[in-house]
PDB file of C-alpha atoms in Angstrom:
ATOM      1  CA  MET A1395      16.473   0.235  11.670  1.00  0.00           C
ATOM      2  CA  ARG A1396      16.952   0.020   7.927  1.00  0.00           C
ATOM      3  CA  SER A1397      16.205   2.498   5.137  1.00  0.00           C
ATOM      4  CA  PHE A1398      14.929   1.887   1.619  1.00  0.00           C
ATOM      5  CA  GLU A1399      15.038   4.324  -1.280  1.00  0.00           C
ATOM      6  CA  PRO A1400      12.025   4.743  -3.591  1.00  0.00           C
ATOM      7  CA  GLY A1401      11.736   1.735  -5.879  1.00  0.00           C
ATOM      8  CA  SER A1402      13.828  -0.539  -3.654  1.00  0.00           C
ATOM      9  CA  TYR A1403      12.467  -4.006  -3.073  1.00  0.00           C
ATOM     10  CA  MET A1404      11.913  -5.115   0.517  1.00  0.00           C
ATOM     11  CA  ASN A1405      10.658  -8.556  -0.482  1.00  0.00           C
ATOM     12  CA  ARG A1406      10.141 -10.241  -3.827  1.00  0.00           C
ATOM     13  CA  ASP A1407       7.661 -12.802  -5.009  1.00  0.00           C
ATOM     14  CA  ASN A1408       8.711 -16.268  -3.724  1.00  0.00           C
ATOM     15  CA  ASP A1409      11.101 -14.865  -1.087  1.00  0.00           C
ATOM     16  CA  HIS A1410      11.211 -16.808   2.169  1.00  0.00           C
ATOM     17  CA  SER A1411      11.152 -14.033   4.729  1.00  0.00           C
ATOM     18  CA  THR A1412      12.607 -14.535   8.199  1.00  0.00           C
ATOM     19  CA  GLN A1413      11.583 -11.087   9.430  1.00  0.00           C
ATOM     20  CA  CYS A1414       8.424  -9.025   9.668  1.00  0.00           C
ATOM     21  CA  ILE A1415       8.750  -5.476   8.419  1.00  0.00           C
ATOM     22  CA  VAL A1416       7.311  -2.563  10.414  1.00  0.00           C
ATOM     23  CA  LEU A1417       7.133   0.633   8.374  1.00  0.00           C
ATOM     24  CA  ILE A1418       8.344   3.464  10.628  1.00  0.00           C
ATOM     25  CA  SER A1419       8.306   6.279   8.067  1.00  0.00           C
ATOM     26  CA  GLY A1420       7.512   6.645   4.399  1.00  0.00           C
ATOM     27  CA  PHE A1421       5.277   4.592   2.138  1.00  0.00           C
ATOM     28  CA  ALA A1422       5.430   1.167   0.515  1.00  0.00           C
ATOM     29  CA  PHE A1423       3.291  -0.860  -1.858  1.00  0.00           C
ATOM     30  CA  ARG A1424       2.582  -4.454  -2.762  1.00  0.00           C
ATOM     31  CA  HIS A1425       2.291  -5.538  -6.348  1.00  0.00           C
ATOM     32  CA  LYS A1426       2.000  -8.546  -8.598  1.00  0.00           C
ATOM     33  CA  ILE A1427       3.455  -8.901 -12.078  1.00  0.00           C
ATOM     34  CA  SER A1428       1.377 -10.607 -14.768  1.00  0.00           C
ATOM     35  CA  LYS A1429       2.882 -13.122 -17.184  1.00  0.00           C
ATOM     36  CA  ASP A1430       3.042 -10.405 -19.843  1.00  0.00           C
ATOM     37  CA  GLY A1431       4.979  -8.099 -17.494  1.00  0.00           C
ATOM     38  CA  LYS A1432       2.198  -5.742 -16.393  1.00  0.00           C
ATOM     39  CA  ARG A1433       2.255  -4.538 -12.798  1.00  0.00           C
ATOM     40  CA  GLN A1434      -0.856  -4.468 -10.614  1.00  0.00           C
ATOM     41  CA  ILE A1435      -0.424  -2.530  -7.382  1.00  0.00           C
ATOM     42  CA  VAL A1436      -2.620  -4.317  -4.836  1.00  0.00           C
ATOM     43  CA  SER A1437      -2.067  -2.193  -1.723  1.00  0.00           C
ATOM     44  CA  ILE A1438      -0.411   0.907  -0.334  1.00  0.00           C
ATOM     45  CA  HIS A1439       1.171   0.903   3.114  1.00  0.00           C
ATOM     46  CA  LEU A1440       1.669   3.821   5.475  1.00  0.00           C
ATOM     47  CA  ALA A1441       3.953   4.403   8.445  1.00  0.00           C
ATOM     48  CA  GLY A1442       3.019   2.379  11.509  1.00  0.00           C
ATOM     49  CA  GLU A1443       1.947  -0.756   9.658  1.00  0.00           C
ATOM     50  CA  VAL A1444       3.429  -4.253   9.708  1.00  0.00           C
ATOM     51  CA  ILE A1445       3.639  -4.632   5.963  1.00  0.00           C
ATOM     52  CA  ASN A1446       4.323  -8.343   5.578  1.00  0.00           C
ATOM     53  CA  LEU A1447       2.210  -9.789   8.360  1.00  0.00           C
ATOM     54  CA  GLN A1448       1.437 -12.849   6.241  1.00  0.00           C
ATOM     55  CA  SER A1449       5.081 -13.899   6.639  1.00  0.00           C
ATOM     56  CA  LEU A1450       4.231 -14.997  10.178  1.00  0.00           C
ATOM     57  CA  PHE A1451       2.374 -18.004   8.794  1.00  0.00           C
ATOM     58  CA  LEU A1452       3.009 -18.291   5.062  1.00  0.00           C
ATOM     59  CA  GLU A1453       6.364 -19.676   4.031  1.00  0.00           C
ATOM     60  CA  ALA A1454       6.870 -17.744   0.793  1.00  0.00           C
ATOM     61  CA  MET A1455       5.829 -14.302  -0.407  1.00  0.00           C
ATOM     62  CA  ASP A1456       3.237 -14.346  -3.190  1.00  0.00           C
ATOM     63  CA  HIS A1457       3.848 -10.744  -4.238  1.00  0.00           C
ATOM     64  CA  ASN A1458       6.500  -8.029  -4.331  1.00  0.00           C
ATOM     65  CA  LEU A1459       6.929  -5.415  -1.616  1.00  0.00           C
ATOM     66  CA  GLN A1460       8.556  -2.186  -2.710  1.00  0.00           C
ATOM     67  CA  ALA A1461       9.324   1.260  -1.269  1.00  0.00           C
ATOM     68  CA  LEU A1462       7.042   3.904  -2.757  1.00  0.00           C
ATOM     69  CA  ALA A1463       8.917   6.771  -1.099  1.00  0.00           C
ATOM     70  CA  ARG A1464      12.037   6.802   1.035  1.00  0.00           C
ATOM     71  CA  CYS A1465      11.185   4.806   4.110  1.00  0.00           C
ATOM     72  CA  SER A1466      12.612   3.485   7.329  1.00  0.00           C
ATOM     73  CA  VAL A1467      11.665   0.108   8.706  1.00  0.00           C
ATOM     74  CA  VAL A1468      12.288  -2.053  11.728  1.00  0.00           C
ATOM     75  CA  LEU A1469      12.863  -5.746  11.077  1.00  0.00           C
ATOM     76  CA  ILE A1470      11.522  -8.170  13.687  1.00  0.00           C
ATOM     77  CA  PRO A1471      12.524 -11.850  13.543  1.00  0.00           C
ATOM     78  CA  ILE A1472       9.479 -13.976  12.772  1.00  0.00           C
ATOM     79  CA  SER A1473      10.418 -16.471  15.482  1.00  0.00           C
ATOM     80  CA  ALA A1474      10.419 -13.718  18.136  1.00  0.00           C
ATOM     81  CA  LEU A1475       7.115 -12.300  16.908  1.00  0.00           C
ATOM     82  CA  ARG A1476       5.490 -15.735  16.872  1.00  0.00           C
ATOM     83  CA  SER A1477       6.644 -16.340  20.455  1.00  0.00           C
ATOM     84  CA  LEU A1478       5.240 -12.966  21.491  1.00  0.00           C
ATOM     85  CA  ILE A1479       1.816 -13.407  19.904  1.00  0.00           C
ATOM     86  CA  PHE A1480       1.353 -16.922  21.258  1.00  0.00           C
ATOM     87  CA  ALA A1481       2.394 -15.794  24.743  1.00  0.00           C
ATOM     88  CA  ARG A1482       0.186 -12.667  24.651  1.00  0.00           C
ATOM     89  CA  PRO A1483      -3.337 -13.338  23.327  1.00  0.00           C
ATOM     90  CA  PRO A1484      -4.270  -9.613  23.165  1.00  0.00           C
ATOM     91  CA  ILE A1485      -1.348  -9.007  20.792  1.00  0.00           C
ATOM     92  CA  TYR A1486      -2.409 -12.013  18.730  1.00  0.00           C
ATOM     93  CA  ALA A1487      -5.951 -10.606  18.609  1.00  0.00           C
ATOM     94  CA  ALA A1488      -4.599  -7.225  17.457  1.00  0.00           C
ATOM     95  CA  PHE A1489      -2.761  -8.920  14.585  1.00  0.00           C
ATOM     96  CA  ILE A1490      -5.902 -10.807  13.588  1.00  0.00           C
ATOM     97  CA  ILE A1491      -7.886  -7.565  13.649  1.00  0.00           C
ATOM     98  CA  ARG A1492      -5.234  -5.898  11.478  1.00  0.00           C
ATOM     99  CA  SER A1493      -5.464  -8.788   9.023  1.00  0.00           C
ATOM    100  CA  MET A1494      -9.250  -8.388   8.883  1.00  0.00           C
ATOM    101  CA  VAL A1495      -8.899  -4.649   8.213  1.00  0.00           C
ATOM    102  CA  GLU A1496      -6.473  -5.413   5.367  1.00  0.00           C
ATOM    103  CA  ALA A1497      -8.927  -7.957   3.960  1.00  0.00           C
ATOM    104  CA  SER A1498     -11.684  -5.331   4.068  1.00  0.00           C
ATOM    105  CA  ILE A1499      -9.473  -2.862   2.206  1.00  0.00           C
ATOM    106  CA  TYR A1500      -8.686  -5.539  -0.414  1.00  0.00           C
ATOM    107  CA  ARG A1501     -12.382  -6.225  -0.965  1.00  0.00           C
ATOM    108  CA  GLU A1502     -12.955  -2.513  -1.542  1.00  0.00           C
ATOM    109  CA  TRP A1503     -10.064  -2.425  -4.041  1.00  0.00           C
ATOM    110  CA  ILE A1504     -11.586  -5.355  -5.931  1.00  0.00           C
ATOM    111  CA  LEU A1505     -14.930  -3.532  -6.141  1.00  0.00           C
ATOM    112  CA  ASN A1506     -13.144  -0.302  -7.052  1.00  0.00           C
ATOM    113  CA  ASN A1507     -11.245  -1.804  -9.966  1.00  0.00           C
ATOM    114  CA  GLY A1508     -14.071  -4.054 -11.102  1.00  0.00           C
ATOM    115  CA  TRP A1509     -17.146  -1.848 -11.157  1.00  0.00           C
ATOM    116  CA  ARG A1510     -16.325   1.826 -10.740  1.00  0.00           C
ATOM    117  CA  ASP A1511     -15.571   4.254 -13.548  1.00  0.00           C
ATOM    118  CA  ALA A1512     -12.174   5.957 -13.802  1.00  0.00           C
ATOM    119  CA  ARG A1513     -13.192   9.051 -11.866  1.00  0.00           C
ATOM    120  CA  ALA A1514     -14.627   7.011  -8.975  1.00  0.00           C
ATOM    121  CA  ARG A1515     -11.587   4.683  -8.946  1.00  0.00           C
ATOM    122  CA  ILE A1516      -9.143   7.527  -8.550  1.00  0.00           C
ATOM    123  CA  ALA A1517     -11.358   9.429  -6.106  1.00  0.00           C
ATOM    124  CA  HIS A1518     -11.625   6.280  -3.998  1.00  0.00           C
ATOM    125  CA  ILE A1519      -7.878   5.724  -3.764  1.00  0.00           C
ATOM    126  CA  LEU A1520      -7.348   9.396  -2.863  1.00  0.00           C
ATOM    127  CA  CYS A1521     -10.058   9.263  -0.185  1.00  0.00           C
ATOM    128  CA  GLU A1522      -8.712   5.995   1.214  1.00  0.00           C
ATOM    129  CA  PHE A1523      -5.256   7.516   1.456  1.00  0.00           C
ATOM    130  CA  ALA A1524      -6.666  10.577   3.239  1.00  0.00           C
ATOM    131  CA  VAL A1525      -8.734   8.551   5.731  1.00  0.00           C
ATOM    132  CA  ARG A1526      -5.851   6.209   6.530  1.00  0.00           C
ATOM    133  CA  SER A1527      -3.418   9.145   6.865  1.00  0.00           C
ATOM    134  CA  ASP A1528      -5.825  10.877   9.253  1.00  0.00           C
ATOM    135  CA  ALA A1529      -6.173   7.698  11.322  1.00  0.00           C
ATOM    136  CA  LEU A1530      -2.394   7.442  11.630  1.00  0.00           C
ATOM    137  CA  GLY A1531      -1.962  11.176  12.281  1.00  0.00           C
ATOM    138  CA  ILE A1532       0.346  11.705   9.299  1.00  0.00           C
ATOM    139  CA  ASN A1533      -1.533  14.391   7.385  1.00  0.00           C
ATOM    140  CA  HIS A1534      -0.410  17.998   7.356  1.00  0.00           C
ATOM    141  CA  GLY A1535      -3.393  20.175   8.212  1.00  0.00           C
ATOM    142  CA  GLY A1536      -5.735  18.563   5.719  1.00  0.00           C
ATOM    143  CA  ILE A1537      -3.094  18.446   2.971  1.00  0.00           C
ATOM    144  CA  TYR A1538      -2.135  14.973   1.790  1.00  0.00           C
ATOM    145  CA  ASN A1539       0.945  14.246  -0.224  1.00  0.00           C
ATOM    146  CA  LEU A1540       0.357  11.023  -2.140  1.00  0.00           C
ATOM    147  CA  PRO A1541       3.854  10.098  -3.327  1.00  0.00           C
ATOM    148  CA  MET A1542       2.686   8.206  -6.409  1.00  0.00           C
ATOM    149  CA  THR A1543       3.325   8.922 -10.053  1.00  0.00           C
ATOM    150  CA  GLN A1544       0.418   8.882 -12.458  1.00  0.00           C
ATOM    151  CA  GLU A1545       1.743   5.568 -13.787  1.00  0.00           C
ATOM    152  CA  GLN A1546       1.693   4.100 -10.267  1.00  0.00           C
ATOM    153  CA  ILE A1547      -1.842   5.375  -9.650  1.00  0.00           C
ATOM    154  CA  GLY A1548      -2.801   3.750 -12.955  1.00  0.00           C
ATOM    155  CA  ASP A1549      -1.214   0.467 -11.873  1.00  0.00           C
ATOM    156  CA  ALA A1550      -3.281   0.617  -8.675  1.00  0.00           C
ATOM    157  CA  VAL A1551      -6.618   1.361 -10.374  1.00  0.00           C
ATOM    158  CA  GLY A1552      -6.188  -0.439 -13.698  1.00  0.00           C
ATOM    159  CA  LEU A1553      -5.898   2.629 -15.943  1.00  0.00           C
ATOM    160  CA  THR A1554      -3.243   4.053 -18.238  1.00  0.00           C
ATOM    161  CA  ALA A1555      -1.163   7.008 -17.075  1.00  0.00           C
ATOM    162  CA  VAL A1556      -2.836   9.131 -19.783  1.00  0.00           C
ATOM    163  CA  HIS A1557      -6.303   8.261 -18.447  1.00  0.00           C
ATOM    164  CA  VAL A1558      -5.133   8.989 -14.891  1.00  0.00           C
ATOM    165  CA  ASN A1559      -3.810  12.373 -16.031  1.00  0.00           C
ATOM    166  CA  ARG A1560      -7.127  13.310 -17.676  1.00  0.00           C
ATOM    167  CA  THR A1561      -9.091  12.145 -14.648  1.00  0.00           C
ATOM    168  CA  LEU A1562      -6.907  14.047 -12.181  1.00  0.00           C
ATOM    169  CA  LYS A1563      -7.331  17.195 -14.298  1.00  0.00           C
ATOM    170  CA  SER A1564     -11.106  16.673 -14.241  1.00  0.00           C
ATOM    171  CA  LEU A1565     -11.136  16.257 -10.442  1.00  0.00           C
ATOM    172  CA  SER A1566      -8.927  19.347 -10.132  1.00  0.00           C
ATOM    173  CA  ASN A1567     -11.080  21.420 -12.518  1.00  0.00           C
ATOM    174  CA  ASP A1568     -14.122  20.514 -10.411  1.00  0.00           C
ATOM    175  CA  GLY A1569     -12.336  21.782  -7.286  1.00  0.00           C
ATOM    176  CA  LEU A1570     -12.218  18.355  -5.634  1.00  0.00           C
ATOM    177  CA  ILE A1571      -8.411  18.101  -5.459  1.00  0.00           C
ATOM    178  CA  THR A1572      -5.447  20.348  -5.986  1.00  0.00           C
ATOM    179  CA  GLN A1573      -2.123  19.353  -7.428  1.00  0.00           C
ATOM    180  CA  SER A1574       1.079  21.120  -6.534  1.00  0.00           C
ATOM    181  CA  ALA A1575       3.236  22.309  -9.379  1.00  0.00           C
ATOM    182  CA  ASP A1576       6.318  20.482  -8.087  1.00  0.00           C
ATOM    183  CA  CYS A1577       4.712  17.050  -7.947  1.00  0.00           C
ATOM    184  CA  SER A1578       2.809  14.813 -10.344  1.00  0.00           C
ATOM    185  CA  ALA A1579       0.742  13.303  -7.526  1.00  0.00           C
ATOM    186  CA  PRO A1580      -2.390  14.955  -6.167  1.00  0.00           C
ATOM    187  CA  THR A1581      -3.006  16.530  -2.819  1.00  0.00           C
ATOM    188  CA  ALA A1582      -6.520  16.684  -1.402  1.00  0.00           C
TER     189      ALA A1582
END
């Protein structure tokens, strides 16, 4: 088991990974950096997920993988995982299904950032986080702690931190979310 502090990189763009990373606790995110240095967060990962599944078959990472909150991971050698999935077709099928679920989430993110207004973009990411947390059993009685700054939310939905702040206030004023005083990220 290995731990990563918030902001720590687990993999970087162009890394040649020899291990798959299973997130045991905490949160992580994938992101790309544009040529002009802007970050686009392309996914959020929750405990229980294999967060670099593509490393099983792709030689180099095409994105960065970073700890969003303090997290613990288990590292599994790619060679051992490949042997397991080829020897056990049901496990292989489970990995394919997981890849298809990730692809579905990516398609929704593309739609979210391409055609929804700011309010819908942020509401979508909050709802996705809630649904996925419920599915993994990591919510706390209907309260969700999204450990993202307003800047990080903006990098995920293509908005400035100022626009995120205004939109979160609007959602809060309408009674759709609450924000705790000790945290800049919303709870639903």
